[in-house]
């Protein structure tokens, strides 16, 4: 599932929640990674714009160019 925050000018402004590293280094409280290994556990990531050619929604497909302008409901009803 994807979410969109059209009020932001860039994906760089989206705060990424960092979850407890133990969620990926342990299973049922038992370590599955060596003690000295650190882990990153972001709740989600942001796909860079350069890798997106279209956004498919339940209302339709939004195709590029979609930069530097807001997506309207009319555009979402495209198909």
CSV table of C-alpha atoms in Angstrom, one decimal:
chain,number,residue,atom,x,y,z
A,1,UNK,CA,0.0,0.0,0.0
A,2,UNK,CA,1.2,3.5,-0.8
A,3,UNK,CA,0.4,6.8,0.6
A,4,UNK,CA,0.8,10.3,-0.9
A,5,UNK,CA,1.3,13.6,0.9
A,6,UNK,CA,0.7,16.1,-1.8
A,7,UNK,CA,1.4,19.0,0.6
A,8,UNK,CA,5.2,18.2,0.6
A,9,UNK,CA,7.5,19.6,-2.1
A,10,UNK,CA,9.8,16.6,-1.9
A,11,UNK,CA,10.0,13.1,-0.6
A,12,UNK,CA,13.1,14.2,1.4
A,13,UNK,CA,10.7,16.0,3.7
A,14,UNK,CA,8.9,12.8,4.7
A,15,UNK,CA,9.8,11.7,8.2
A,16,UNK,CA,10.7,7.9,8.3
A,17,UNK,CA,9.8,6.1,11.5
A,18,UNK,CA,12.7,4.0,12.7
A,19,UNK,CA,11.5,0.8,14.5
A,20,UNK,CA,13.3,-1.3,17.1
A,21,UNK,CA,16.3,-3.0,15.4
A,22,UNK,CA,15.5,-6.1,17.5
A,23,UNK,CA,12.5,-6.7,15.2
A,24,UNK,CA,15.0,-7.8,12.5
A,25,UNK,CA,17.8,-9.2,14.6
A,26,UNK,CA,15.7,-11.4,16.9
A,27,UNK,CA,12.9,-13.9,16.5
A,28,UNK,CA,10.7,-14.6,19.5
A,29,UNK,CA,13.4,-12.9,21.7
A,30,UNK,CA,16.2,-15.1,20.3
A,31,UNK,CA,19.1,-13.4,18.5
A,32,UNK,CA,19.5,-14.5,14.9
A,33,UNK,CA,22.3,-12.0,14.2
A,34,UNK,CA,25.7,-11.7,15.9
A,35,UNK,CA,25.7,-9.5,19.0
A,36,UNK,CA,28.0,-6.9,17.3
A,37,UNK,CA,25.7,-6.4,14.3
A,38,UNK,CA,23.6,-3.3,14.1
A,39,UNK,CA,20.4,-3.1,12.0
A,40,UNK,CA,18.3,-0.4,10.5
A,41,UNK,CA,14.5,-1.0,10.6
A,42,UNK,CA,12.6,1.7,8.8
A,43,UNK,CA,8.8,1.5,9.0
A,44,UNK,CA,8.7,2.3,5.2
A,45,UNK,CA,10.8,3.8,2.5
A,46,UNK,CA,10.3,6.5,-0.2
A,47,UNK,CA,10.8,5.6,-3.8
A,48,UNK,CA,12.8,8.3,-5.7
A,49,UNK,CA,10.7,10.1,-8.3
A,50,UNK,CA,13.1,9.1,-11.1
A,51,UNK,CA,12.0,5.4,-10.7
A,52,UNK,CA,8.3,6.2,-11.0
A,53,UNK,CA,6.7,6.2,-14.4
A,54,UNK,CA,3.0,6.0,-13.3
A,55,UNK,CA,0.9,5.7,-10.2
A,56,UNK,CA,-1.9,3.2,-10.4
A,57,UNK,CA,-4.8,3.8,-8.0
A,58,UNK,CA,-8.4,2.5,-7.6
A,59,UNK,CA,-9.6,5.6,-9.5
A,60,UNK,CA,-7.2,5.3,-12.4
A,61,UNK,CA,-3.6,5.7,-13.7
A,62,UNK,CA,-1.6,8.9,-13.2
A,63,UNK,CA,1.2,9.2,-15.8
A,64,UNK,CA,4.2,11.5,-15.9
A,65,UNK,CA,4.8,14.3,-16.0
A,66,UNK,CA,3.5,14.7,-12.5
A,67,UNK,CA,6.3,16.9,-11.0
A,68,UNK,CA,5.9,20.4,-9.8
A,69,UNK,CA,2.1,20.3,-9.7
A,70,UNK,CA,-0.6,18.9,-7.6
A,71,UNK,CA,-2.7,15.9,-8.6
A,72,UNK,CA,-6.4,16.7,-8.9
A,73,UNK,CA,-9.4,14.4,-8.4
A,74,UNK,CA,-10.1,14.8,-12.1
A,75,UNK,CA,-6.6,13.3,-12.9
A,76,UNK,CA,-7.3,10.4,-10.6
A,77,UNK,CA,-10.4,9.5,-12.6
A,78,UNK,CA,-8.5,9.1,-15.8
A,79,UNK,CA,-8.5,5.5,-17.3
